[in-house]
Coordinates of C-alpha atoms in Angstrom, one line a residue:
X1 CA 50.2 -11.6 317.7
X2 CA 49.6 -8.9 320.3
X3 CA 46.7 -10.8 321.8
X4 CA 48.9 -13.9 322.1
X5 CA 51.6 -11.7 323.7
X6 CA 49.0 -10.3 326.2
X7 CA 47.9 -13.9 327.0
X8 CA 51.5 -15.0 327.5
X9 CA 52.2 -12.1 329.9
X10 CA 48.9 -12.5 331.7
X11 CA 49.6 -16.2 332.3
X12 CA 53.1 -15.4 333.7
X13 CA 51.4 -12.9 336.1
X14 CA 48.8 -15.4 337.1
X15 CA 45.9 -13.8 335.2
X16 CA 43.5 -15.5 332.9
X17 CA 42.1 -13.3 330.1
X18 CA 38.3 -13.4 330.1
X19 CA 36.5 -14.4 326.9
X20 CA 35.6 -10.8 326.0
X21 CA 39.1 -9.6 326.5
X22 CA 40.7 -10.5 323.1
X23 CA 38.5 -7.9 321.4
X24 CA 39.5 -5.4 324.0
X25 CA 43.2 -6.2 323.9
X26 CA 43.5 -6.6 320.1
X27 CA 45.6 -3.6 319.0
X28 CA 45.5 -1.9 315.6
X29 CA 48.4 -3.2 313.7
X30 CA 47.9 -0.5 311.0
X31 CA 49.3 2.2 313.3
X32 CA 52.9 3.5 313.0
X33 CA 55.3 1.1 314.5
X34 CA 56.6 3.7 317.1
X35 CA 53.1 4.4 318.4
X36 CA 52.5 3.3 321.9
X37 CA 49.4 1.1 322.2
X38 CA 47.4 0.8 325.4
X39 CA 44.2 -1.1 326.2
X40 CA 42.3 -1.6 329.5
X41 CA 40.4 -4.9 330.1
X42 CA 38.9 -7.1 332.8
X43 CA 40.8 -10.2 333.6
X44 CA 40.2 -13.1 336.0
X45 CA 43.0 -14.1 338.4
X46 CA 43.9 -17.7 338.8
X47 CA 42.2 -17.4 342.2
X48 CA 38.9 -16.5 340.5
X49 CA 38.6 -12.8 341.3
X50 CA 38.2 -10.1 338.6
X51 CA 40.7 -7.3 338.2
X52 CA 41.1 -4.5 335.8
X53 CA 44.4 -4.5 333.8
X54 CA 46.1 -2.1 331.5
X55 CA 48.2 -3.6 328.6
X56 CA 50.7 -1.3 326.9
X57 CA 52.9 -2.3 324.0
X58 CA 55.5 -0.5 321.9
X59 CA 56.9 -2.2 318.8
X60 CA 60.7 -1.7 318.4
X61 CA 63.4 -3.0 316.1
X62 CA 66.5 -4.3 317.7
X63 CA 69.3 -5.9 315.7
X64 CA 67.1 -6.1 312.7
X65 CA 64.5 -8.1 314.6
X66 CA 61.0 -6.7 315.3
X67 CA 60.3 -6.9 319.0
X68 CA 57.4 -5.8 321.3
X69 CA 58.0 -4.2 324.6
X70 CA 54.9 -4.7 326.7
X71 CA 53.6 -4.0 330.2
X72 CA 50.6 -5.5 331.9
X73 CA 49.6 -3.8 335.2
X74 CA 46.8 -4.0 337.7
X75 CA 44.6 -0.8 337.6
X76 CA 41.8 -2.1 339.7
X77 CA 42.3 0.7 342.3
X78 CA 42.0 3.3 339.6
X79 CA 38.8 1.8 338.2
X80 CA 37.3 1.5 341.7
X81 CA 38.0 5.1 342.5
X82 CA 36.7 6.3 339.1
X83 CA 33.5 4.2 339.6
X84 CA 33.0 5.6 343.1
X85 CA 33.5 9.1 341.8
X86 CA 31.1 8.6 338.9
X87 CA 28.5 7.2 341.4
X88 CA 29.0 10.1 343.8
X89 CA 28.7 12.7 341.0
X90 CA 25.4 11.1 339.8
X91 CA 24.0 11.1 343.3
X92 CA 25.0 14.8 343.8
X93 CA 23.5 15.7 340.4
X94 CA 20.2 14.1 341.2
X95 CA 20.0 15.6 344.6
X96 CA 21.0 19.0 343.3
X97 CA 18.3 19.0 340.5
X98 CA 15.6 17.6 342.7
X99 CA 16.1 19.9 345.6
X100 CA 12.9 21.9 346.3
X101 CA 14.9 25.0 347.3
X102 CA 17.0 27.2 345.0
X103 CA 20.6 26.1 345.0
X104 CA 23.1 28.3 343.1
X105 CA 26.9 28.1 342.5
X106 CA 28.6 31.4 341.9
X107 CA 32.3 32.2 341.2
X108 CA 33.7 33.2 344.6
X109 CA 35.7 36.1 343.2
X110 CA 33.3 37.6 340.7
X111 CA 29.9 36.5 342.0
X112 CA 28.9 35.3 338.5
X113 CA 26.4 32.4 338.3
X114 CA 28.1 29.2 337.2
X115 CA 25.2 26.7 337.8
X116 CA 21.8 26.4 339.5
X117 CA 19.1 23.9 339.9
X118 CA 15.6 24.2 338.4
X119 CA 14.1 26.4 341.1
X120 CA 15.3 29.7 339.8
X121 CA 12.5 30.2 337.3
X122 CA 9.6 29.4 339.7
X123 CA 11.2 31.5 342.6
X124 CA 12.4 34.6 340.8
X125 CA 10.9 34.3 337.3
X126 CA 14.4 34.2 335.8
X127 CA 15.5 31.4 333.4
X128 CA 18.7 29.5 333.7
X129 CA 19.9 31.0 330.3
X130 CA 19.3 34.5 331.6
X131 CA 21.2 34.0 334.8
X132 CA 24.3 32.0 333.7
X133 CA 27.4 34.2 333.6
X134 CA 25.7 37.2 335.3
X135 CA 25.9 38.5 338.8
X136 CA 23.0 39.0 341.2
X137 CA 23.5 42.8 340.8
X138 CA 23.2 42.5 337.0
X139 CA 20.0 40.5 337.4
X140 CA 18.7 43.0 340.0
X141 CA 17.5 40.3 342.4
X142 CA 18.3 42.2 345.7
X143 CA 15.3 44.3 346.8
X144 CA 17.6 45.8 349.4
X145 CA 21.3 46.0 348.4
X146 CA 22.3 46.5 352.1
X147 CA 21.2 42.9 352.7
X148 CA 23.6 41.8 349.9
X149 CA 26.4 43.8 351.6
X150 CA 25.5 42.1 354.9
X151 CA 25.8 38.7 353.2
X152 CA 29.3 39.6 351.9
X153 CA 30.4 41.0 355.3
X154 CA 29.1 37.8 357.1
X155 CA 30.9 35.6 354.6
X156 CA 34.1 37.6 355.2
X157 CA 33.9 37.3 358.9
X158 CA 32.4 33.8 359.5
X159 CA 33.0 32.0 356.1
X160 CA 29.3 31.1 355.9
X161 CA 25.8 32.6 356.1
X162 CA 23.0 30.6 357.7
X163 CA 19.2 31.2 357.4
X164 CA 19.5 35.0 357.0
X165 CA 16.1 36.5 356.1
X166 CA 16.4 38.6 352.9
X167 CA 14.1 40.3 350.5
X168 CA 14.6 39.4 346.8
X169 CA 13.1 41.0 343.8
X170 CA 11.4 38.8 341.2
X171 CA 11.6 39.6 337.5
X172 CA 8.0 40.9 337.7
X173 CA 9.2 43.3 340.4
X174 CA 7.3 41.5 343.2
X175 CA 9.3 41.4 346.5
X176 CA 9.6 38.1 348.2
X177 CA 11.1 37.1 351.6
X178 CA 13.6 34.2 351.5
X179 CA 15.9 32.4 353.9
X180 CA 19.4 32.8 352.5
X181 CA 22.4 30.5 353.4
X182 CA 25.8 30.4 351.7
X183 CA 29.0 28.5 352.2
X184 CA 32.3 28.5 350.2
X185 CA 33.2 25.3 348.4
X186 CA 35.7 24.1 345.8
X187 CA 34.6 22.0 342.7
X188 CA 37.0 21.0 340.0
X189 CA 39.7 23.2 341.4
X190 CA 37.5 26.3 341.3
X191 CA 36.5 28.3 344.4
X192 CA 32.8 28.8 344.5
X193 CA 30.0 29.9 346.7
X194 CA 27.0 27.6 347.2

């Protein structure tokens, strides 16, 4: 009955439910009657283009008669944005992990490591598991802590650091020279330093 209702509504709105849609639209009739039911599906308009739709239905009783309040709406924009975001995240993730340089995300306020690519171990001899949740001070990676202070001062004054030569200390106590850059960013509503 709900599939027929979805087809009737879709026809009124000039949509044609695609062949795969009845499975996507069929709603579990075993649920409690007051439960709101929602499904997303792909439909073809009468003009031939495909559009994503959301079908919502709530069964009610009115005057002793069982009725179904239902809504069908076009959610193509939401699907387009979600797909673009997913693609963008995938591209960023691949670039982040394939980068030949060490890239680290730290909490802006605490300096704790939140994420890093695979270059930490070869560069500093520190595993990802050892670094996550710790600060650079706790890991002892600054050969000269005055350089760390200079990084913090430069970030405060200019909001970024570019190609600053610093000495870092590997886990095996070997000192190495590196070019250090940092810029604040926000990911998932959290302020970070990259």
